[in-house]
Short mmCIF file of C-alpha atoms and ligand atoms in Angstrom, two decimals:
data_model
loop_
_atom_site.label_atom_id
_atom_site.label_comp_id
_atom_site.label_asym_id
_atom_site.label_seq_id
_atom_site.Cartn_x
_atom_site.Cartn_y
_atom_site.Cartn_z
CA MET A 110 -9.90 35.29 17.77
CA ASN A 111 -12.78 32.83 18.16
CA ILE A 112 -11.79 29.23 17.52
CA LEU A 113 -13.91 26.19 16.66
CA LEU A 114 -12.46 22.75 17.42
CA LEU A 115 -14.04 19.64 15.88
CA GLY A 116 -14.04 16.30 17.72
CA SER A 117 -14.85 14.63 21.02
CA GLY A 118 -11.91 12.48 22.10
CA GLY A 119 -8.93 12.73 24.41
CA ARG A 120 -7.01 14.27 21.52
CA GLU A 121 -9.51 17.10 21.31
CA HIS A 122 -9.51 17.66 25.09
CA ALA A 123 -5.71 18.03 24.93
CA LEU A 124 -6.02 20.41 21.97
CA ALA A 125 -8.77 22.43 23.69
CA TRP A 126 -6.70 22.67 26.90
CA LYS A 127 -3.73 24.01 24.92
CA LEU A 128 -5.75 26.30 22.61
CA LYS A 129 -7.45 27.88 25.62
CA GLN A 130 -4.00 28.93 26.96
CA SER A 131 -3.25 30.92 23.80
CA SER A 132 -3.15 34.69 24.00
CA HIS A 133 -4.90 34.69 20.60
CA CYS A 134 -7.92 32.69 21.76
CA SER A 135 -11.06 34.57 22.82
CA THR A 136 -14.06 32.23 22.69
CA LEU A 137 -13.21 28.56 22.20
CA TRP A 138 -16.02 26.42 20.79
CA CYS A 139 -15.98 22.65 20.42
CA ALA A 140 -18.33 20.31 18.57
CA PRO A 141 -19.46 17.86 19.83
CA GLY A 142 -16.97 17.83 22.76
CA ASN A 143 -17.23 15.82 25.99
CA ALA A 144 -17.59 16.52 29.73
CA GLY A 145 -13.92 17.49 30.13
CA ILE A 146 -13.86 19.75 27.09
CA ALA A 147 -16.97 21.48 28.49
CA HIS A 148 -14.73 22.90 31.24
CA VAL A 149 -12.54 24.78 28.74
CA ALA A 150 -14.80 25.36 25.72
CA LYS A 151 -18.38 26.20 24.83
CA ILE A 152 -20.09 23.17 23.35
CA ALA A 153 -21.65 23.53 19.89
CA SER A 154 -24.17 20.95 18.80
CA ILE A 155 -23.30 20.64 15.14
CA ASP A 156 -22.69 17.50 13.12
CA ILE A 157 -18.96 17.50 12.38
CA ASN A 158 -19.55 15.57 9.17
CA ASP A 159 -21.88 18.25 7.79
CA ASN A 160 -19.66 20.77 6.01
CA ASP A 161 -22.49 23.25 5.37
CA ALA A 162 -23.47 23.29 9.05
CA ILE A 163 -19.85 23.91 10.07
CA VAL A 164 -19.42 26.79 7.61
CA GLU A 165 -22.72 28.29 8.75
CA PHE A 166 -21.76 28.01 12.43
CA ALA A 167 -18.34 29.53 11.75
CA ARG A 168 -19.93 32.49 9.93
CA GLN A 169 -22.51 33.12 12.63
CA ASN A 170 -19.98 32.99 15.47
CA ALA A 171 -17.19 34.99 13.80
CA ILE A 172 -14.81 32.01 13.95
CA GLY A 173 -11.28 32.97 12.89
CA LEU A 174 -9.79 29.46 12.94
CA VAL A 175 -11.28 25.97 12.71
CA VAL A 176 -9.14 23.15 14.11
CA VAL A 177 -10.07 19.67 12.91
CA GLY A 178 -9.26 16.77 15.26
CA PRO A 179 -10.36 13.54 13.52
CA GLU A 180 -9.73 12.34 9.97
CA GLN A 181 -13.28 11.88 8.69
CA PRO A 182 -14.19 15.59 8.36
CA LEU A 183 -10.83 16.16 6.61
CA VAL A 184 -11.52 13.40 4.10
CA ASN A 185 -15.02 14.90 3.70
CA GLY A 186 -13.43 18.18 2.59
CA VAL A 187 -14.34 20.40 5.54
CA VAL A 188 -11.15 22.43 5.08
CA ASP A 189 -11.97 23.02 1.39
CA ALA A 190 -15.50 24.15 2.31
CA LEU A 191 -14.19 26.55 4.97
CA GLU A 192 -11.52 27.95 2.65
CA GLU A 193 -14.13 28.61 -0.04
CA ALA A 194 -16.06 30.57 2.57
CA GLY A 195 -12.90 32.55 3.45
CA ILE A 196 -12.44 30.95 6.89
CA ASP A 197 -9.00 29.76 8.02
CA ALA A 198 -8.83 26.10 8.95
CA PHE A 199 -6.05 23.88 10.27
CA GLY A 200 -5.75 20.60 8.38
CA PRO A 201 -5.35 19.28 4.84
CA SER A 202 -7.72 19.58 1.88
CA ALA A 203 -9.71 16.47 0.90
CA ALA A 204 -7.22 15.82 -1.90
CA ALA A 205 -4.24 15.98 0.49
CA ALA A 206 -6.11 13.93 3.13
CA GLN A 207 -5.84 10.97 0.73
CA LEU A 208 -2.51 10.34 2.45
CA GLU A 209 -4.66 8.80 5.20
CA GLY A 210 -7.85 8.14 3.22
CA SER A 211 -6.25 5.84 0.64
CA LYS A 212 -3.38 3.52 1.47
CA GLY A 213 -2.88 2.82 -2.26
CA PHE A 214 -2.50 6.55 -2.94
CA THR A 215 0.25 6.81 -0.31
CA LYS A 216 2.06 3.70 -1.52
CA ASP A 217 2.05 5.01 -5.10
CA LEU A 218 3.42 8.36 -3.89
CA CYS A 219 6.18 6.52 -2.00
CA ALA A 220 7.04 4.52 -5.12
CA GLU A 221 7.15 7.64 -7.31
CA PHE A 222 9.24 9.73 -4.91
CA ASP A 223 11.51 7.00 -3.59
CA ILE A 224 10.21 7.10 -0.01
CA PRO A 225 11.23 3.99 1.98
CA THR A 226 8.23 1.75 2.63
CA ALA A 227 7.31 -1.96 2.42
CA ALA A 228 7.14 -3.47 -1.11
CA TYR A 229 3.47 -3.70 -2.20
CA GLN A 230 0.84 -4.29 -4.87
CA ARG A 231 -2.71 -2.94 -5.18
CA PHE A 232 -5.65 -5.23 -6.07
CA ASN A 233 -9.34 -4.79 -6.82
CA ASN A 234 -10.26 -8.47 -6.99
CA ALA A 235 -9.66 -11.56 -4.84
CA PRO A 236 -8.18 -14.03 -7.40
CA LYS A 237 -5.28 -11.76 -8.36
CA ALA A 238 -4.68 -10.79 -4.71
CA LYS A 239 -4.56 -14.47 -3.74
CA SER A 240 -2.20 -15.43 -6.48
CA TYR A 241 0.16 -12.62 -5.34
CA ILE A 242 -0.01 -14.00 -1.77
CA ARG A 243 0.85 -17.51 -3.03
CA GLN A 244 3.82 -16.05 -4.86
CA GLN A 245 5.07 -13.99 -1.87
CA GLY A 246 4.24 -16.36 1.01
CA ALA A 247 3.59 -15.40 4.66
CA PRO A 248 3.96 -13.42 6.86
CA ILE A 249 2.33 -10.74 4.77
CA VAL A 250 0.12 -7.71 5.45
CA ILE A 251 -3.33 -7.10 3.95
CA LYS A 252 -4.81 -3.59 4.13
CA ALA A 253 -8.22 -2.29 3.11
CA ASP A 254 -7.50 0.79 1.00
CA GLY A 255 -9.86 3.28 2.67
CA LEU A 256 -10.70 4.51 6.17
CA ALA A 257 -11.78 1.57 8.32
CA ALA A 258 -11.67 3.07 11.82
CA GLY A 259 -8.24 1.52 12.45
CA LYS A 260 -9.51 -2.02 11.75
CA GLY A 261 -8.59 -2.48 8.09
CA VAL A 262 -5.07 -3.89 8.58
CA ILE A 263 -4.47 -7.63 8.95
CA VAL A 264 -0.97 -8.81 9.71
CA ALA A 265 -1.24 -12.42 8.46
CA MET A 266 1.29 -14.83 9.90
CA THR A 267 0.12 -17.69 7.62
CA GLU A 268 -1.01 -17.88 3.98
CA ALA A 269 -4.43 -19.15 5.13
CA GLU A 270 -4.95 -16.06 7.32
CA ALA A 271 -3.94 -13.85 4.41
CA MET A 272 -6.48 -15.57 2.10
CA ASP A 273 -9.22 -15.11 4.73
CA ALA A 274 -8.30 -11.43 5.05
CA VAL A 275 -8.60 -10.94 1.30
CA ASP A 276 -12.03 -12.62 1.32
CA ALA A 277 -13.13 -10.47 4.27
CA CYS A 278 -12.14 -7.29 2.43
CA PHE A 279 -13.83 -8.17 -0.85
CA GLU A 280 -16.91 -9.57 0.94
CA GLY A 281 -17.46 -6.14 2.46
CA GLU A 282 -16.25 -6.55 6.05
CA PHE A 283 -14.77 -3.04 5.90
CA GLY A 284 -17.52 -1.59 3.69
CA SER A 285 -16.37 0.50 0.74
CA ALA A 286 -12.93 0.90 2.39
CA GLY A 287 -12.21 -2.71 1.33
CA ALA A 288 -13.22 -2.42 -2.34
CA GLU A 289 -9.51 -2.20 -3.05
CA VAL A 290 -6.69 -3.77 -1.04
CA VAL A 291 -3.00 -3.15 -0.66
CA ILE A 292 -0.87 -6.22 0.04
CA GLU A 293 2.55 -5.51 1.42
CA GLU A 294 5.73 -7.00 2.72
CA PHE A 295 5.89 -7.75 6.46
CA LEU A 296 8.38 -5.41 8.13
CA VAL A 297 10.32 -6.31 11.28
CA GLY A 298 11.42 -3.72 13.83
CA GLU A 299 10.25 -1.38 16.57
CA GLU A 300 7.42 1.06 15.81
CA ALA A 301 7.51 4.78 16.56
CA SER A 302 5.64 7.85 15.37
CA LEU A 303 6.89 11.20 14.18
CA PHE A 304 4.68 14.27 13.82
CA ALA A 305 5.44 17.12 11.43
CA ILE A 306 3.44 20.31 11.05
CA CYS A 307 3.31 21.38 7.41
CA ASP A 308 2.24 24.46 5.46
CA GLY A 309 2.30 23.06 1.93
CA GLN A 310 6.01 23.79 1.37
CA THR A 311 7.73 23.52 4.74
CA ALA A 312 7.65 20.81 7.39
CA MET A 313 8.64 21.29 11.01
CA LEU A 314 9.04 18.59 13.66
CA MET A 315 6.08 18.46 16.10
CA GLY A 316 7.44 15.74 18.34
CA THR A 317 7.78 11.97 18.49
CA ALA A 318 5.87 9.31 20.43
CA GLN A 319 5.31 5.61 20.85
CA ASP A 320 1.94 4.08 21.54
CA HIS A 321 0.47 0.75 22.59
CA LYS A 322 -2.27 -0.50 20.27
CA ARG A 323 -3.07 -3.87 21.86
CA VAL A 324 -5.58 -4.02 24.69
CA GLY A 325 -3.56 -6.26 27.04
CA ASP A 326 -0.33 -6.01 28.99
CA ARG A 327 2.84 -6.96 27.07
CA ASP A 328 1.05 -6.00 23.85
CA THR A 329 -1.38 -8.93 23.79
CA GLY A 330 -5.04 -9.21 22.74
CA PRO A 331 -6.94 -7.33 20.04
CA ASN A 332 -5.96 -3.97 18.57
CA THR A 333 -7.56 -0.80 19.93
CA GLY A 334 -7.42 2.89 19.11
CA GLY A 335 -4.46 3.07 21.52
CA MET A 336 -4.14 2.24 25.25
CA GLY A 337 -1.33 4.62 26.12
CA ALA A 338 1.62 6.56 24.74
CA TYR A 339 4.72 8.45 25.72
CA SER A 340 6.69 11.29 24.23
CA PRO A 341 9.41 11.80 23.19
CA ALA A 342 10.13 8.34 21.74
CA PRO A 343 13.62 7.62 23.11
CA ILE A 344 14.34 5.27 20.21
CA LEU A 345 14.05 8.16 17.73
CA ASP A 346 17.35 9.92 18.41
CA GLN A 347 18.34 13.09 16.55
CA GLU A 348 20.08 11.14 13.79
CA LEU A 349 16.99 9.03 13.10
CA ILE A 350 14.72 12.09 13.27
CA ASP A 351 16.89 13.83 10.67
CA GLU A 352 16.79 10.72 8.50
CA VAL A 353 12.98 10.51 8.70
CA MET A 354 12.59 14.22 7.96
CA THR A 355 14.97 14.08 4.97
CA ASP A 356 14.03 10.72 3.45
CA ILE A 357 10.31 10.51 4.27
CA ILE A 358 8.64 13.80 5.29
CA VAL A 359 10.37 16.26 2.92
CA PRO A 360 9.92 14.12 -0.23
CA THR A 361 6.27 13.55 0.72
CA LEU A 362 5.67 17.32 0.89
CA ALA A 363 7.52 17.82 -2.39
CA GLY A 364 5.56 15.01 -4.03
CA MET A 365 2.20 16.34 -2.82
CA HIS A 366 3.16 19.81 -4.02
CA SER A 367 4.11 18.54 -7.45
CA ARG A 368 0.79 16.68 -7.67
CA GLY A 369 -1.03 19.95 -7.10
CA MET A 370 -2.29 18.99 -3.65
CA PRO A 371 0.04 20.75 -1.19
CA PHE A 372 -0.17 19.26 2.30
CA ARG A 373 -1.08 21.52 5.20
CA GLY A 374 -1.73 20.31 8.72
CA ILE A 375 -0.24 17.50 10.77
CA LEU A 376 1.54 14.71 8.97
CA TYR A 377 1.72 11.79 11.38
CA ALA A 378 4.18 9.18 10.15
CA GLY A 379 3.81 5.66 11.54
CA LEU A 380 7.31 4.20 11.21
CA MET A 381 8.95 0.81 11.45
CA LEU A 382 12.59 1.11 12.48
CA THR A 383 14.03 -1.79 10.51
CA ALA A 384 17.60 -3.06 10.18
CA ASP A 385 17.64 -1.18 6.84
CA GLY A 386 16.56 2.11 8.43
CA PRO A 387 13.18 3.75 9.05
CA GLN A 388 10.34 2.74 6.73
CA LEU A 389 6.94 4.36 6.45
CA ILE A 390 4.10 2.06 7.61
CA GLU A 391 1.34 4.61 7.10
CA TYR A 392 0.43 8.26 7.21
CA ASN A 393 -2.31 9.89 9.24
CA VAL A 394 -3.24 13.48 8.47
CA ARG A 395 -4.05 14.58 12.03
CA PHE A 396 -2.69 14.32 15.54
CA GLY A 397 -2.72 10.83 17.06
CA ASP A 398 -5.02 9.83 19.88
CA PRO A 399 -3.59 9.27 22.56
CA GLU A 400 -0.30 10.69 21.20
CA CYS A 401 -1.65 14.25 21.20
CA GLN A 402 -2.28 13.96 24.93
CA VAL A 403 1.47 13.59 25.51
CA LEU A 404 2.53 16.18 22.91
CA MET A 405 0.40 19.15 24.00
CA PRO A 406 1.57 19.27 27.64
CA ARG A 407 5.20 19.29 26.43
CA LEU A 408 4.71 22.15 23.94
CA LYS A 409 5.85 25.53 25.27
CA THR A 410 4.95 27.53 22.14
CA ASP A 411 1.52 29.10 21.66
CA LEU A 412 -0.37 26.44 19.64
CA VAL A 413 -2.53 28.98 17.79
CA GLU A 414 0.57 30.64 16.34
CA LEU A 415 1.76 27.30 14.95
CA LEU A 416 -1.64 26.33 13.54
CA MET A 417 -2.15 29.74 11.93
CA ALA A 418 1.34 29.55 10.39
CA SER A 419 0.45 26.15 8.92
CA ALA A 420 -2.86 27.44 7.54
CA SER A 421 -1.33 30.58 6.06
CA GLY A 422 1.90 29.11 4.64
CA SER A 423 4.29 30.91 6.98
CA LEU A 424 5.83 28.10 9.04
CA LEU A 425 9.34 29.38 8.29
CA GLU A 426 8.57 32.34 10.54
CA VAL A 427 7.76 30.31 13.68
CA GLU A 428 9.49 27.80 15.90
CA ALA A 429 8.15 25.12 18.23
CA GLU A 430 9.73 24.89 21.68
CA TRP A 431 9.34 21.87 23.92
CA LYS A 432 9.71 21.17 27.62
CA ASP A 433 12.61 18.93 28.44
CA GLU A 434 10.51 16.24 30.13
CA VAL A 435 8.81 12.97 29.31
CA ALA A 436 5.02 12.73 29.29
CA LEU A 437 3.29 9.36 29.50
CA THR A 438 -0.44 8.75 29.24
CA VAL A 439 -2.43 5.76 30.42
CA VAL A 440 -5.82 5.26 28.76
CA MET A 441 -8.63 4.12 31.06
CA ALA A 442 -11.32 2.25 29.13
CA SER A 443 -14.69 0.66 29.86
CA GLU A 444 -14.40 -3.02 30.83
CA GLY A 445 -15.01 -5.05 27.64
CA TYR A 446 -13.44 -2.55 25.22
CA PRO A 447 -12.64 -2.97 22.31
CA GLY A 448 -15.66 -5.33 22.35
CA HIS A 449 -18.99 -4.71 24.03
CA TYR A 450 -19.04 -2.54 27.16
CA GLU A 451 -21.56 -1.03 29.54
CA LYS A 452 -22.35 2.68 29.28
CA TYR A 453 -23.20 5.32 31.92
CA THR A 454 -21.02 3.82 34.67
CA ARG A 455 -19.99 6.33 37.35
CA ILE A 456 -16.48 7.72 37.72
CA GLU A 457 -15.13 9.47 40.83
CA GLY A 458 -11.80 10.78 42.04
CA LEU A 459 -10.51 12.82 39.11
CA ASP A 460 -9.71 15.69 41.49
CA HIS A 461 -7.58 13.29 43.55
CA ALA A 462 -5.74 12.18 40.40
CA GLU A 463 -4.96 15.80 39.58
CA ALA A 464 -3.96 16.55 43.16
CA ALA A 465 -1.51 13.65 42.85
CA GLY A 466 0.16 15.45 39.92
CA GLY A 467 -1.67 13.81 37.01
CA LEU A 468 -3.26 15.69 34.15
CA VAL A 469 -6.56 14.12 33.08
CA PHE A 470 -7.97 14.43 29.57
CA HIS A 471 -11.46 13.08 28.94
CA ALA A 472 -12.53 10.98 25.94
CA GLY A 473 -15.94 9.22 26.20
CA THR A 474 -17.44 11.06 29.17
CA ALA A 475 -20.64 12.96 29.93
CA MET A 476 -22.42 14.43 32.94
CA GLN A 477 -25.58 12.62 34.06
CA ASP A 478 -27.59 13.79 37.08
CA GLY A 479 -24.60 15.75 38.31
CA HIS A 480 -22.21 12.77 38.06
CA LEU A 481 -19.42 12.03 35.62
CA VAL A 482 -20.24 8.91 33.59
CA ALA A 483 -18.46 6.87 30.91
CA THR A 484 -20.09 6.96 27.49
CA GLY A 485 -17.44 5.36 25.29
CA GLY A 486 -14.79 2.66 25.01
CA ARG A 487 -11.79 4.85 25.71
CA VAL A 488 -12.85 7.16 28.53
CA LEU A 489 -9.96 8.91 30.29
CA ASN A 490 -6.32 9.71 29.59
CA VAL A 491 -4.20 10.15 32.70
CA VAL A 492 -0.88 11.86 31.97
CA GLY A 493 2.19 11.77 34.20
CA PHE A 494 5.48 13.63 33.82
CA GLY A 495 9.10 12.97 34.72
CA LYS A 496 12.72 13.18 33.65
CA SER A 497 12.59 9.64 32.24
CA VAL A 498 9.91 7.29 30.92
CA THR A 499 10.26 5.36 34.20
CA GLU A 500 9.48 8.48 36.26
CA ALA A 501 6.63 9.56 34.00
CA GLN A 502 5.17 6.03 34.19
CA GLU A 503 5.26 6.08 38.01
CA ALA A 504 3.61 9.50 38.08
CA ALA A 505 0.87 8.42 35.66
CA TYR A 506 -0.02 5.24 37.60
CA THR A 507 0.05 7.09 40.93
CA ALA A 508 -2.63 9.38 39.50
CA VAL A 509 -4.56 6.48 37.88
CA ASP A 510 -4.77 4.76 41.27
CA GLN A 511 -6.66 7.75 42.71
CA ILE A 512 -9.54 7.20 40.28
CA ASP A 513 -12.53 5.27 41.51
CA TRP A 514 -14.24 3.59 38.57
CA LYS A 515 -15.22 -0.07 39.12
CA GLU A 516 -16.24 -0.69 35.52
CA GLY A 517 -13.02 0.71 34.07
CA PHE A 518 -9.62 -0.84 33.35
CA CYS A 519 -6.23 0.14 32.00
CA ARG A 520 -2.99 -1.50 30.97
CA ARG A 521 -0.43 -1.52 33.77
CA ASP A 522 2.66 -1.53 31.55
CA ILE A 523 2.50 1.54 29.31
CA GLY A 524 6.06 2.43 28.32
CA TRP A 525 7.45 -1.03 29.15
CA ARG A 526 9.96 -1.17 26.31
CA ALA A 527 11.49 2.19 27.19
CA VAL A 528 11.39 1.44 30.93
CA ALA A 529 13.21 -1.86 30.37
CA ARG A 530 15.82 -0.06 28.31
CA GLU A 531 16.25 2.65 30.94
CA SER A 532 16.87 0.05 33.62
CA GLY A 533 19.35 -1.75 31.39
CA ARG A 534 17.16 -4.85 31.17
CA ASP A 535 16.83 -4.73 27.37
P1 LIG B 619 -1.99 0.77 10.63
O1 LIG B 619 -3.46 0.78 10.95
O2 LIG B 619 -1.65 0.95 9.19
O3 LIG B 619 -1.19 1.61 11.61
O4 LIG B 619 -1.49 -0.70 10.96
C1 LIG B 619 -1.78 -1.27 12.18
C2 LIG B 619 -0.58 -2.01 12.66
O5 LIG B 619 -0.27 -3.08 11.77
C3 LIG B 619 0.71 -1.19 12.69
O6 LIG B 619 0.82 -0.40 13.84
C4 LIG B 619 1.75 -2.28 12.65
O7 LIG B 619 1.91 -2.85 13.92
C5 LIG B 619 1.11 -3.31 11.75
N1 LIG B 619 1.62 -3.19 10.37
C6 LIG B 619 1.13 -2.45 9.37
N2 LIG B 619 1.87 -2.58 8.24
C7 LIG B 619 2.86 -3.46 8.55
C8 LIG B 619 3.94 -4.05 7.81
N3 LIG B 619 4.13 -3.76 6.53
N4 LIG B 619 4.74 -4.92 8.47
C9 LIG B 619 4.53 -5.24 9.76
N5 LIG B 619 3.53 -4.73 10.49
C10 LIG B 619 2.69 -3.86 9.91
N1 LIG B 620 -3.02 6.19 18.12
C1 LIG B 620 -3.24 5.89 16.77
C2 LIG B 620 -3.98 6.90 15.99
O1 LIG B 620 -4.31 7.97 16.43
O2 LIG B 620 -4.25 6.61 14.82
#
């Protein structure tokens, strides 16, 4: 079968790498891709936010399955458009993608179906939002309702910060995403992510991971798209996984089904493990980036079989098998990220990193005059493997140290919490 993958990040390189290994995959296409993806897929120059262009491309190239990496095309309804044209696609409909596209939608679903999450209120104007903040006090969390490229969440430690966040939202800092805000209780605990593949009725575990959102070592500095991750998340033991599946994932699927918008695709639950048990922080309706880069290398099962089962409603007939090892990825980014950074800086030594046992997935890369150059903020994902997080961390940094890229940087402590626990220091 010919497959079309949409996206251009490290997540999509990991997906392309795994899709290409499938016995069901003939030609793999990717739009718009990157320099790493170009090694495993043919690059298609279509706009991934243009549903008509995607349907047209899929028809002309006899595409049997479209795999959608990022959230925006899902929220735009690309899966609905492909389904109307009779083309199988992996991912939720636009209606079901509201689980990521509208935080208020998800909170209301949680309230209706008794899914554990922080107490909240929705507001569409500043005065009412501010009076709620005065009533509740700080710390408190302010969230722009819509998609804001990961920037629409402000964890306010003081009332003044919370008031400023409300003003920023309603003054348009997050565009239309901030026309409505959700204000919620501040939760305390350790964060972890759980991924479930869903076919509208059934959900199956697709692994767990923990990531590092802050740019600096010891989780300091501004938030980013993610500077590294490891899987599995040791803190999510079998008992907790069962609890999350039963109390959070299953009722979400049932709720979406009863609302007439069955959820198909990847449900990515961002969780806070509180003293009162796991609570849902947010849903994403896609694989995480960089979490996908540590899930795909651990998956033994043919990915196409799982994605087709999700698209066709037959997940009960398949099983996902995983390697019994830890994968840890370190993100290498352009100096200055998440702020301003220089583009087209030269990168060397990826072959040495791979020779040292690392697996390298590209994000913002391109070829220029025969050289690999950085074109984005997050540029490379270097994955290491081992029997423990400590071993996987050592393997990943051994490979990172083979890469010669003066204008790049990475965190040196990915996995620190788990490593400290493994050495008995926590
Ligand atoms: P999100 O973009 O929704 O993942 O939120 C970004 C980050 O904000 C999360 O990873 C958490 O660290 C933090 N956060 C979001 N909601 C809460 C909450 N209710 N309590 C504490 N921290 C939160
Ligand atoms: N790593 C966070 C995300 O993919 O949203």
